XYZ file of N, CA, C and O in Angstrom:
808
model
N 0.825 -1.206 0.000
C 0.000 0.000 0.000
C 0.861 1.259 0.000
O 0.568 2.228 -0.701
N 1.935 1.233 0.807
C 2.817 2.399 0.863
C 3.508 2.606 -0.474
O 3.657 3.735 -0.954
N 3.939 1.503 -1.104
C 4.576 1.613 -2.418
C 3.605 2.178 -3.445
O 3.979 3.005 -4.281
N 2.348 1.734 -3.400
C 1.350 2.235 -4.342
C 1.084 3.721 -4.134
O 1.008 4.494 -5.098
N 0.946 4.153 -2.883
C 0.722 5.570 -2.603
C 1.929 6.405 -2.993
O 1.790 7.522 -3.497
N 3.131 5.864 -2.775
C 4.337 6.587 -3.166
C 4.393 6.775 -4.672
O 4.820 7.826 -5.160
N 3.958 5.767 -5.418
C 3.940 5.890 -6.871
C 2.874 6.877 -7.323
O 3.103 7.671 -8.234
N 1.712 6.857 -6.679
C 0.628 7.758 -7.067
C 0.994 9.217 -6.835
O 0.750 10.078 -7.685
N 1.570 9.505 -5.679
C 1.788 10.894 -5.290
C 3.248 11.322 -5.376
O 3.621 12.368 -4.843
N 4.086 10.496 -6.037
C 5.481 10.845 -6.296
C 6.254 11.116 -5.014
O 7.056 12.037 -4.923
N 6.027 10.289 -3.993
C 6.832 10.390 -2.781
C 8.224 9.846 -3.048
O 8.481 9.184 -4.041
N 9.108 10.101 -2.111
C 10.456 9.573 -2.220
C 10.443 8.050 -2.166
O 9.686 7.447 -1.406
N 11.284 7.402 -2.980
C 11.336 5.944 -2.994
C 11.895 5.386 -1.697
O 11.721 4.204 -1.405
N 12.578 6.231 -0.911
C 13.155 5.743 0.344
C 12.068 5.304 1.319
O 12.247 4.334 2.063
N 10.916 6.006 1.323
C 9.844 5.678 2.268
C 9.295 4.274 2.059
O 9.261 3.476 2.996
N 8.853 3.909 0.836
C 8.364 2.531 0.677
C 9.445 1.481 0.854
O 9.159 0.372 1.303
N 10.688 1.799 0.525
C 11.759 0.821 0.717
C 11.970 0.550 2.201
O 12.123 -0.599 2.627
N 11.993 1.612 3.026
C 12.141 1.438 4.471
C 10.949 0.676 5.037
O 11.098 -0.228 5.869
N 9.733 1.022 4.576
C 8.542 0.315 5.047
C 8.586 -1.159 4.661
O 8.190 -2.029 5.449
N 9.090 -1.461 3.464
C 9.182 -2.851 3.018
C 10.154 -3.634 3.886
O 9.880 -4.766 4.293
N 11.303 -3.023 4.208
C 12.294 -3.698 5.049
C 11.725 -3.965 6.443
O 11.877 -5.059 6.998
N 11.037 -2.967 7.021
C 10.449 -3.148 8.345
C 9.398 -4.253 8.324
O 9.342 -5.105 9.219
N 8.548 -4.263 7.281
C 7.507 -5.294 7.174
C 8.126 -6.679 7.054
O 7.641 -7.640 7.670
N 9.201 -6.798 6.274
C 9.859 -8.099 6.113
C 10.447 -8.573 7.434
O 10.325 -9.748 7.804
N 11.097 -7.663 8.163
C 11.699 -8.046 9.443
C 10.631 -8.474 10.447
O 10.754 -9.506 11.104
N 9.568 -7.675 10.565
C 8.502 -8.003 11.516
C 7.835 -9.318 11.141
O 7.613 -10.194 11.987
N 7.509 -9.487 9.860
C 6.881 -10.735 9.419
C 7.809 -11.919 9.641
O 7.374 -13.003 10.035
N 9.113 -11.713 9.388
C 10.069 -12.794 9.595
C 10.140 -13.231 11.042
O 10.180 -14.432 11.340
N 10.142 -12.266 11.954
C 10.189 -12.596 13.380
C 8.932 -13.353 13.798
O 8.990 -14.358 14.520
N 7.763 -12.866 13.339
C 6.508 -13.529 13.703
C 6.446 -14.946 13.142
O 6.041 -15.886 13.840
N 6.839 -15.109 11.879
C 6.799 -16.434 11.271
C 7.794 -17.373 11.952
O 7.498 -18.541 12.206
N 8.981 -16.865 12.274
C 9.997 -17.702 12.913
C 9.517 -18.182 14.279
O 9.673 -19.348 14.627
N 8.915 -17.291 15.045
C 8.485 -17.654 16.389
C 7.274 -18.579 16.390
O 7.121 -19.408 17.292
N 6.397 -18.442 15.390
C 5.134 -19.187 15.439
C 5.115 -20.429 14.556
O 4.401 -21.381 14.859
N 5.892 -20.426 13.467
C 5.737 -21.503 12.491
C 7.063 -22.145 12.103
O 7.216 -23.371 12.152
N 8.022 -21.318 11.725
C 9.160 -21.799 10.951
C 9.967 -22.890 11.634
O 10.349 -23.881 11.011
N 10.244 -22.724 12.907
C 11.163 -23.658 13.574
C 10.633 -25.082 13.604
O 11.404 -26.035 13.552
N 9.326 -25.242 13.684
C 8.757 -26.580 13.803
C 7.894 -26.975 12.602
O 7.299 -28.049 12.598
N 7.838 -26.121 11.585
C 6.963 -26.395 10.451
C 7.545 -27.490 9.568
O 8.753 -27.744 9.556
N 6.656 -28.128 8.818
C 7.086 -29.155 7.876
C 7.751 -28.510 6.668
O 7.676 -27.296 6.459
N 8.391 -29.332 5.856
C 9.064 -28.830 4.656
C 8.069 -28.194 3.697
O 8.369 -27.186 3.047
N 6.858 -28.751 3.584
C 5.847 -28.196 2.678
C 5.431 -26.796 3.106
O 5.298 -25.885 2.287
N 5.237 -26.613 4.416
C 4.857 -25.297 4.923
C 5.973 -24.285 4.661
O 5.723 -23.140 4.250
N 7.226 -24.692 4.870
C 8.351 -23.781 4.636
C 8.452 -23.409 3.156
O 8.704 -22.246 2.811
N 8.258 -24.391 2.267
C 8.345 -24.114 0.835
C 7.256 -23.134 0.395
O 7.520 -22.180 -0.356
N 6.034 -23.341 0.875
C 4.934 -22.447 0.505
C 5.148 -21.057 1.105
O 4.856 -20.036 0.473
N 5.693 -20.997 2.327
C 5.962 -19.700 2.955
C 6.992 -18.910 2.154
O 6.852 -17.700 1.954
N 8.049 -19.568 1.687
C 9.053 -18.886 0.874
C 8.463 -18.421 -0.457
O 8.743 -17.302 -0.916
N 7.644 -19.265 -1.073
C 7.001 -18.876 -2.328
C 6.070 -17.685 -2.115
O 5.996 -16.779 -2.957
N 5.364 -17.662 -0.992
C 4.478 -16.540 -0.682
C 5.265 -15.255 -0.509
O 4.866 -14.186 -0.987
N 6.407 -15.354 0.180
C 7.256 -14.167 0.359
C 7.732 -13.626 -0.992
O 7.689 -12.420 -1.238
N 8.178 -14.510 -1.883
C 8.651 -14.067 -3.189
C 7.526 -13.426 -4.001
O 7.717 -12.381 -4.639
N 6.346 -14.040 -3.979
C 5.216 -13.479 -4.725
C 4.826 -12.110 -4.191
O 4.571 -11.169 -4.965
N 4.784 -11.950 -2.874
C 4.427 -10.656 -2.292
C 5.514 -9.622 -2.545
O 5.224 -8.431 -2.701
N 6.781 -10.066 -2.602
C 7.872 -9.137 -2.917
C 7.735 -8.609 -4.342
O 7.871 -7.409 -4.594
N 7.421 -9.502 -5.297
C 7.225 -9.068 -6.679
C 6.011 -8.154 -6.785
O 5.986 -7.211 -7.596
N 4.994 -8.425 -5.975
C 3.813 -7.553 -5.957
C 4.202 -6.148 -5.497
O 3.758 -5.141 -6.071
N 5.034 -6.072 -4.455
C 5.480 -4.763 -3.975
C 6.291 -4.036 -5.047
O 6.153 -2.811 -5.216
N 7.126 -4.768 -5.780
C 7.892 -4.143 -6.861
C 6.948 -3.571 -7.917
O 7.149 -2.458 -8.423
N 5.911 -4.326 -8.266
C 4.953 -3.829 -9.256
C 4.251 -2.574 -8.761
O 3.916 -1.681 -9.556
N 4.035 -2.475 -7.448
C 3.368 -1.308 -6.890
C 4.229 -0.054 -6.963
O 3.729 1.055 -6.821
N 5.541 -0.225 -7.175
C 6.398 0.940 -7.403
C 6.168 1.546 -8.791
O 6.551 2.681 -9.039
N 5.571 0.784 -9.711
C 5.515 1.184 -11.101
C 4.103 1.383 -11.652
O 3.887 2.269 -12.472
N 3.152 0.553 -11.216
C 1.890 0.445 -11.942
C 0.785 1.423 -11.539
O 0.022 1.851 -12.417
N 0.584 1.769 -10.250
C -0.659 2.460 -9.878
C -0.910 3.777 -10.607
O -2.019 3.997 -11.121
N 0.079 4.665 -10.648
C -0.165 5.976 -11.266
C -0.495 5.826 -12.751
O -1.441 6.443 -13.261
N 0.276 4.991 -13.456
C 0.036 4.821 -14.883
C -1.277 4.097 -15.146
O -1.937 4.337 -16.162
N -1.676 3.216 -14.216
C -2.956 2.527 -14.370
C -4.119 3.509 -14.240
O -5.084 3.450 -15.010
N -4.045 4.419 -13.283
C -5.093 5.434 -13.125
C -5.179 6.305 -14.374
O -6.271 6.610 -14.870
N -4.016 6.687 -14.908
C -4.025 7.514 -16.117
C -4.563 6.735 -17.314
O -5.244 7.305 -18.179
N -4.259 5.435 -17.374
C -4.771 4.628 -18.477
C -6.289 4.516 -18.416
O -6.964 4.479 -19.454
N -6.854 4.480 -17.211
C -8.296 4.318 -17.052
C -9.049 5.639 -17.125
O -10.147 5.704 -17.697
N -8.489 6.683 -16.525
C -9.236 7.935 -16.378
C -8.504 9.152 -16.925
O -9.042 10.267 -16.826
N -7.309 8.974 -17.466
C -6.556 10.130 -17.941
C -7.188 10.769 -19.169
O -7.730 10.086 -20.037
N -7.117 12.103 -19.220
C -7.652 12.851 -20.349
C -6.503 13.425 -21.170
O -5.556 13.980 -20.608
N -6.550 13.297 -22.496
C -5.481 13.884 -23.322
C -5.492 15.409 -23.219
O -6.535 16.052 -23.335
N -4.316 15.955 -22.973
C -4.169 17.404 -22.848
C -2.931 17.818 -23.634
O -1.867 17.196 -23.512
N -3.071 18.856 -24.448
C -1.921 19.423 -25.139
C -1.303 20.459 -24.212
O -1.949 21.449 -23.846
N -0.074 20.202 -23.809
C 0.589 21.046 -22.818
C 1.919 21.540 -23.360
O 2.460 21.012 -24.341
N 2.440 22.548 -22.695
C 3.727 23.144 -23.055
C 4.702 22.980 -21.903
O 4.341 23.199 -20.741
N 5.926 22.591 -22.225
C 6.967 22.466 -21.203
C 7.432 23.867 -20.834
O 7.897 24.630 -21.699
N 7.305 24.223 -19.546
C 7.649 25.579 -19.119
C 8.872 25.608 -18.213
O 9.435 26.682 -17.969
N 9.306 24.458 -17.723
C 10.481 24.462 -16.843
C 11.125 23.085 -16.866
O 10.437 22.058 -17.025
N 12.441 23.049 -16.714
C 13.218 21.814 -16.706
C 14.154 21.862 -15.500
O 15.005 22.741 -15.403
N 13.966 20.926 -14.590
C 14.765 20.893 -13.367
C 15.556 19.587 -13.332
O 15.005 18.509 -13.606
N 16.835 19.687 -12.976
C 17.710 18.514 -12.915
C 18.176 18.335 -11.479
O 18.703 19.268 -10.869
N 17.968 17.128 -10.941
C 18.424 16.787 -9.598
C 19.433 15.652 -9.696
O 19.150 14.628 -10.331
N 20.589 15.842 -9.081
C 21.641 14.821 -9.124
C 21.597 14.005 -7.834
O 21.544 14.557 -6.730
N 21.604 12.680 -7.988
C 21.642 11.762 -6.854
C 22.981 11.038 -6.869
O 23.334 10.396 -7.867
N 23.708 11.167 -5.785
C 25.042 10.573 -5.701
C 24.960 9.117 -5.279
O 24.181 8.764 -4.384
N 25.724 8.288 -5.930
C 25.845 6.881 -5.575
C 27.318 6.506 -5.587
O 28.187 7.312 -5.955
N 27.604 5.292 -5.181
C 28.995 4.835 -5.173
C 29.594 4.779 -6.562
O 30.804 4.907 -6.741
N 28.733 4.559 -7.554
C 29.229 4.462 -8.932
C 29.274 5.806 -9.643
O 29.535 5.868 -10.839
N 29.007 6.877 -8.919
C 29.090 8.212 -9.507
C 27.801 8.991 -9.481
O 27.808 10.213 -9.532
N 26.658 8.302 -9.434
C 25.378 8.981 -9.327
C 24.658 9.082 -10.665
O 25.148 8.638 -11.704
N 23.480 9.689 -10.623
C 22.670 9.850 -11.824
C 21.815 11.102 -11.661
O 21.609 11.616 -10.553
N 21.325 11.596 -12.793
C 20.490 12.791 -12.816
C 19.041 12.420 -13.095
O 18.759 11.511 -13.881
N 18.133 13.113 -12.439
C 16.695 12.975 -12.701
C 16.204 14.297 -13.283
O 16.365 15.350 -12.676
N 15.623 14.204 -14.471
C 15.128 15.384 -15.172
C 13.621 15.471 -14.980
O 12.890 14.533 -15.313
N 13.155 16.583 -14.451
C 11.723 16.791 -14.232
C 11.265 18.010 -15.038
O 11.940 19.052 -15.059
N 10.099 17.872 -15.668
C 9.571 18.896 -16.570
C 8.215 19.363 -16.059
O 7.311 18.555 -15.839
N 8.084 20.664 -15.888
C 6.812 21.258 -15.490
C 6.034 21.649 -16.747
O 6.611 22.130 -17.732
N 4.717 21.432 -16.689
C 3.871 21.664 -17.865
C 2.756 22.642 -17.530
O 2.369 22.796 -16.362
N 2.232 23.284 -18.573
C 1.036 24.096 -18.416
C 0.128 23.893 -19.621
O 0.569 23.551 -20.713
N -1.182 24.088 -19.387
C -2.168 23.933 -20.446
C -2.068 25.087 -21.447
O -1.351 26.072 -21.219
N -2.849 24.938 -22.511
C -2.848 25.981 -23.531
C -3.355 27.312 -23.027
O -2.969 28.371 -23.542
N -4.238 27.274 -22.000
C -4.767 28.526 -21.458
C -3.869 29.138 -20.401
O -4.234 30.150 -19.788
N -2.705 28.524 -20.160
C -1.748 29.082 -19.211
C -1.826 28.529 -17.813
O -0.975 28.839 -16.977
N -2.842 27.692 -17.503
C -2.940 27.111 -16.163
C -1.959 25.934 -16.040
O -1.833 25.123 -16.962
N -1.256 25.852 -14.914
C -0.260 24.781 -14.767
C -0.919 23.429 -14.536
O -2.002 23.330 -13.950
N -0.276 22.380 -15.012
C -0.688 21.010 -14.713
C -0.037 20.578 -13.412
O 1.151 20.828 -13.183
N -0.836 19.900 -12.565
C -0.295 19.420 -11.296
C 0.748 18.334 -11.545
O 0.536 17.418 -12.343
N 1.878 18.431 -10.857
C 2.906 17.401 -10.945
C 3.818 17.584 -12.142
O 3.516 18.339 -13.084
N 4.939 16.914 -12.101
C 5.934 16.975 -13.166
C 6.086 15.624 -13.845
O 5.782 14.579 -13.254
N 6.575 15.647 -15.060
C 7.019 14.439 -15.742
C 8.509 14.300 -15.479
O 9.284 15.213 -15.799
N 8.915 13.179 -14.915
C 10.319 12.992 -14.531
C 10.916 11.800 -15.267
O 10.238 10.791 -15.497
N 12.179 11.923 -15.611
C 12.922 10.879 -16.290
C 14.294 10.747 -15.621
O 14.893 11.758 -15.211
N 14.795 9.515 -15.548
C 16.139 9.318 -15.009
C 17.124 8.999 -16.134
O 18.102 8.294 -15.939
N 16.835 9.536 -17.340
C 17.771 9.411 -18.452
C 17.959 10.799 -19.070
O 17.498 11.804 -18.519
N 18.653 10.855 -20.200
C 18.998 12.132 -20.819
C 17.752 12.943 -21.165
O 16.638 12.423 -21.215
N 17.995 14.221 -21.444
C 16.885 15.138 -21.726
C 15.969 14.570 -22.801
O 16.418 14.115 -23.848
N 14.654 14.609 -22.511
C 13.668 14.111 -23.474
C 12.877 15.242 -24.092
O 12.470 15.162 -25.256
N 12.647 16.292 -23.328
C 11.862 17.416 -23.825
C 12.688 18.697 -23.698
O 13.679 18.749 -22.964
N 12.236 19.708 -24.407
C 12.869 21.025 -24.337
C 11.843 22.040 -23.852
O 10.638 21.897 -24.113
N 12.324 23.049 -23.148
C 11.431 24.108 -22.682
C 10.812 24.802 -23.889
O 11.498 25.155 -24.850
N 9.499 24.964 -23.852
C 8.770 25.540 -24.971
C 8.161 24.504 -25.894
O 7.323 24.858 -26.740
N 8.545 23.230 -25.746
C 7.999 22.175 -26.606
C 6.557 21.867 -26.219
O 6.208 21.832 -25.036
N 5.731 21.630 -27.222
C 4.347 21.253 -26.992
C 4.218 19.742 -27.171
O 4.766 19.166 -28.106
N 3.491 19.105 -26.257
C 3.309 17.664 -26.313
C 1.954 17.290 -25.744
O 1.364 18.051 -24.966
N 1.488 16.123 -26.143
C 0.221 15.597 -25.635
C 0.501 14.658 -24.477
O 1.345 13.754 -24.585
N -0.178 14.884 -23.358
C -0.025 14.050 -22.174
C -1.404 13.598 -21.708
O -2.427 14.173 -22.095
N -1.401 12.552 -20.884
C -2.618 12.122 -20.200
C -2.601 12.718 -18.801
O -1.656 12.488 -18.035
N -3.638 13.483 -18.476
C -3.702 14.174 -17.190
C -4.870 13.642 -16.375
O -5.917 13.258 -16.917
N -4.693 13.627 -15.068
C -5.746 13.199 -14.149
C -6.774 14.324 -14.016
O -6.413 15.438 -13.613
N -8.046 14.081 -14.333
C -9.052 15.156 -14.236
C -9.175 15.737 -12.832
O -9.492 16.919 -12.677
N -8.938 14.910 -11.807
C -9.052 15.413 -10.435
C -7.830 16.213 -10.010
O -7.865 16.882 -8.974
N -6.761 16.134 -10.775
C -5.564 16.900 -10.453
C -4.800 16.398 -9.248
O -4.109 17.172 -8.583
N -4.901 15.104 -8.956
C -4.231 14.554 -7.773
C -2.898 13.898 -8.091
O -2.047 13.790 -7.217
N -2.735 13.430 -9.325
C -1.493 12.750 -9.677
C -0.892 13.393 -10.914
O -1.574 14.072 -11.682
N 0.402 13.172 -11.087
C 1.144 13.831 -12.156
C 0.773 13.254 -13.517
O 0.405 12.084 -13.634
N 0.875 14.055 -14.576
C 0.569 13.572 -15.921
C 1.693 12.692 -16.461
O 2.766 12.578 -15.851
N 1.438 12.077 -17.593
C 2.450 11.239 -18.237
C 2.146 11.162 -19.727
O 1.007 11.389 -20.157
N 3.171 10.856 -20.496
C 2.984 10.730 -21.940
C 2.232 9.441 -22.257
O 2.343 8.452 -21.520
N 1.470 9.408 -23.347
C 0.721 8.190 -23.695
C 1.623 6.968 -23.903
O 1.212 5.842 -23.601
N 2.831 7.164 -24.421
C 3.729 6.029 -24.638
C 4.104 5.363 -23.321
O 4.114 4.129 -23.218
N 4.404 6.159 -22.312
C 4.759 5.594 -21.005
C 3.565 4.906 -20.363
O 3.711 3.870 -19.718
N 2.383 5.465 -20.542
C 1.177 4.841 -19.996
C 0.926 3.503 -20.681
O 0.553 2.511 -20.034
N 1.132 3.444 -21.984
C 0.935 2.186 -22.704
C 1.935 1.125 -22.255
O 1.601 -0.066 -22.187
N 3.150 1.543 -21.933
C 4.171 0.592 -21.484
C 3.869 0.017 -20.107
O 4.517 -0.938 -19.684
N 2.899 0.606 -19.404
C 2.559 0.114 -18.067
C 1.813 -1.200 -18.103
O 1.588 -1.817 -17.059
N 1.415 -1.667 -19.295
C 0.693 -2.934 -19.397
C 1.488 -4.072 -18.761
O 0.920 -4.935 -18.103
N 2.804 -4.047 -18.955
C 3.640 -5.093 -18.356
C 3.502 -5.089 -16.848
O 3.306 -6.135 -16.219
N 3.586 -3.909 -16.212
C 3.518 -3.833 -14.755
C 2.130 -4.156 -14.242
O 1.979 -4.705 -13.154
N 1.098 -3.832 -15.029
C -0.259 -4.172 -14.611
C -0.444 -5.683 -14.571
O -0.996 -6.232 -13.610
N 0.003 -6.373 -15.625
C -0.110 -7.833 -15.659
C 0.773 -8.457 -14.588
O 0.372 -9.379 -13.872
N 1.981 -7.934 -14.451
C 2.925 -8.432 -13.454
C 2.348 -8.291 -12.044
O 2.414 -9.212 -11.227
N 1.762 -7.120 -11.758
C 1.185 -6.904 -10.435
C -0.025 -7.773 -10.176
O -0.195 -8.309 -9.076
N -0.883 -7.952 -11.189
C -2.071 -8.778 -11.011
C -1.693 -10.233 -10.775
O -2.239 -10.895 -9.867
N -0.754 -10.751 -11.570
C -0.331 -12.146 -11.407
C 0.306 -12.370 -10.045
O 0.002 -13.349 -9.342
N 1.174 -11.450 -9.625
C 1.837 -11.625 -8.330
C 0.847 -11.490 -7.173
O 0.978 -12.178 -6.156
N -0.169 -10.624 -7.309
C -1.177 -10.500 -6.258
C -2.005 -11.775 -6.141
O -2.233 -12.284 -5.040
N -2.462 -12.310 -7.293
C -3.237 -13.548 -7.271
C -2.396 -14.686 -6.685
O -2.877 -15.489 -5.875
N -1.114 -14.748 -7.072
C -0.237 -15.788 -6.534
C -0.059 -15.633 -5.026
O -0.062 -16.622 -4.283
N 0.075 -14.390 -4.560
C 0.235 -14.154 -3.122
C -0.997 -14.612 -2.347
O -0.879 -15.302 -1.326
N -2.184 -14.238 -2.826
C -3.413 -14.622 -2.131
C -3.604 -16.138 -2.149
O -3.986 -16.738 -1.132
N -3.323 -16.768 -3.291
C -3.485 -18.214 -3.380
C -2.508 -18.938 -2.461
O -2.876 -19.888 -1.756
N -1.263 -18.481 -2.430
C -0.261 -19.126 -1.580
C -0.559 -18.897 -0.098
O -0.310 -19.778 0.727
N -1.087 -17.715 0.238
C -1.487 -17.482 1.638
C -2.596 -18.442 2.039
O -2.588 -18.989 3.154
N -3.551 -18.662 1.147
C -4.644 -19.599 1.432
C -4.102 -21.012 1.587
O -4.480 -21.734 2.517
N -3.200 -21.425 0.692
C -2.624 -22.769 0.770
C -1.790 -22.924 2.036
O -1.889 -23.932 2.746
N -0.961 -21.924 2.335
C -0.111 -22.029 3.523
C -0.945 -22.048 4.797
O -0.605 -22.743 5.762
N -2.067 -21.312 4.804
C -2.946 -21.374 5.971
C -3.540 -22.754 6.166
O -3.603 -23.267 7.285
N -3.960 -23.386 5.058
C -4.486 -24.744 5.163
C -3.438 -25.738 5.586
O -3.689 -26.623 6.420
N -2.208 -25.600 5.045
C -1.129 -26.508 5.434
C -0.774 -26.341 6.907
O -0.551 -27.313 7.628
N -0.740 -25.083 7.351
C -0.403 -24.842 8.754
C -1.476 -25.408 9.676
O -1.170 -25.991 10.727
N -2.731 -25.239 9.291
C -3.826 -25.793 10.105
C -3.721 -27.312 10.184
O -3.886 -27.906 11.258
N -3.452 -27.947 9.040
C -3.310 -29.407 9.026
C -2.111 -29.853 9.856
O -2.159 -30.861 10.568
N -1.018 -29.078 9.770
C 0.186 -29.412 10.543
C -0.073 -29.300 12.043
O 0.326 -30.148 12.836
N -0.789 -28.240 12.451
C -1.105 -28.073 13.875
C -2.007 -29.193 14.356
O -1.821 -29.740 15.452
N -3.008 -29.561 13.528
C -3.916 -30.644 13.916
C -3.159 -31.959 14.051
O -3.377 -32.727 14.999
N -2.241 -32.220 13.102
C -1.460 -33.454 13.183
C -0.538 -33.449 14.397
O -0.374 -34.469 15.078
N 0.052 -32.301 14.704
C 0.936 -32.218 15.862
C 0.164 -32.418 17.163
O 0.660 -33.051 18.101
N -1.062 -31.900 17.223
C -1.851 -32.069 18.444
C -2.277 -33.525 18.629
O -2.413 -33.994 19.756
N -2.475 -34.259 17.517
C -2.814 -35.677 17.636
C -1.608 -36.494 18.080
O -1.744 -37.450 18.839
N -0.439 -36.101 17.601
C 0.768 -36.834 17.997
C 1.141 -36.552 19.439
O 1.549 -37.436 20.177
N 1.018 -35.301 19.829
C 1.409 -34.892 21.177
C 0.225 -34.235 21.859
O 0.139 -33.006 21.940
N -0.734 -35.022 22.341
C -1.900 -34.419 22.991
C -1.490 -33.670 24.257
O -0.511 -34.014 24.914
N -2.235 -32.636 24.531
C -1.950 -31.842 25.722
C -2.230 -32.684 26.963
O -3.334 -33.211 27.138
N -1.210 -32.877 27.826
C -1.437 -33.711 29.021
C -2.427 -33.065 29.979
O -2.410 -31.864 30.195
N -3.317 -33.897 30.499
C -4.279 -33.408 31.470
C -3.772 -33.656 32.879
O -3.102 -34.658 33.126
N -4.065 -32.758 33.780
C -3.610 -32.972 35.162
C -4.283 -34.203 35.762
O -5.453 -34.489 35.467
N -3.548 -34.988 36.512
C -4.137 -36.201 37.110
C -5.273 -35.852 38.065
O -5.236 -34.852 38.771
N -6.299 -36.712 38.043
C -7.437 -36.491 38.938
C -7.056 -36.872 40.360
O -6.352 -37.863 40.606
N -7.498 -36.084 41.247
C -7.200 -36.368 42.656
C -7.998 -37.586 43.133
O -9.163 -37.774 42.746
N -7.351 -38.427 43.929
C -8.036 -39.611 44.469
C -8.870 -39.279 45.698
O -9.653 -40.104 46.166
N -8.654 -38.112 46.267
C -9.415 -37.731 47.452
C -10.828 -37.335 47.054
O -11.051 -36.640 46.086
N -11.757 -37.827 47.820
C -13.155 -37.476 47.582
C -13.488 -36.110 48.159
O -13.008 -35.778 49.240
N -14.321 -35.435 47.438
C -14.795 -34.195 47.961
C -15.859 -34.481 49.028
O -16.577 -35.480 48.972
N -15.946 -33.641 50.004
C -16.947 -33.834 51.073
C -18.353 -33.666 50.541
O -19.321 -34.016 51.214
N -18.467 -33.067 49.322
C -19.791 -32.867 48.746
C -20.223 -34.057 47.917
O -21.365 -34.124 47.461
N -19.277 -35.029 47.637
C -19.653 -36.210 46.881
C -20.406 -37.189 47.746
O -20.104 -37.305 48.938
N -21.339 -37.953 47.188
C -22.105 -38.920 48.012
C -21.229 -40.101 48.436
O -20.263 -40.448 47.757
């Protein structure tokens, strides 16, 4: 959910990454304490598959939501590039630049949000282009080509979500069966009945 909201509203990628790491650690601790140490091989295999499927789902959420909304509800708008901003991000390998372009409509009103690229300059200030814009003005616009390319992430996200839900259902059934089998093998011992009669017994 955090990854999807970050993609919709152009939040920093650090936030969903930190949230993902925290969720993995917390889930890992809970699974280790409750299931993993004593679980059967089948339960462990399904749990690992579920983790991988949910991880791929989170990756898809970094890419698909904003473009999916624009594909469904975006309106074509002819806009003009009015500003070009370059932000440099330093990395161990030297870093990279992110180019962001501010747009305005033909009547001079600005479009909410920027179009950003992490490769060389794509547009020039003063250039006119057609973009898909959100009618509600909540998310940034995008070019139709980029929106069309989101089909891969939409399919990828849907498949990984269905796989995650199915594996969670299977792992829940396996865990229930494992617990039932363990309780039959090792029944909970009952305290021995006292041989002393109660004074209220006949």
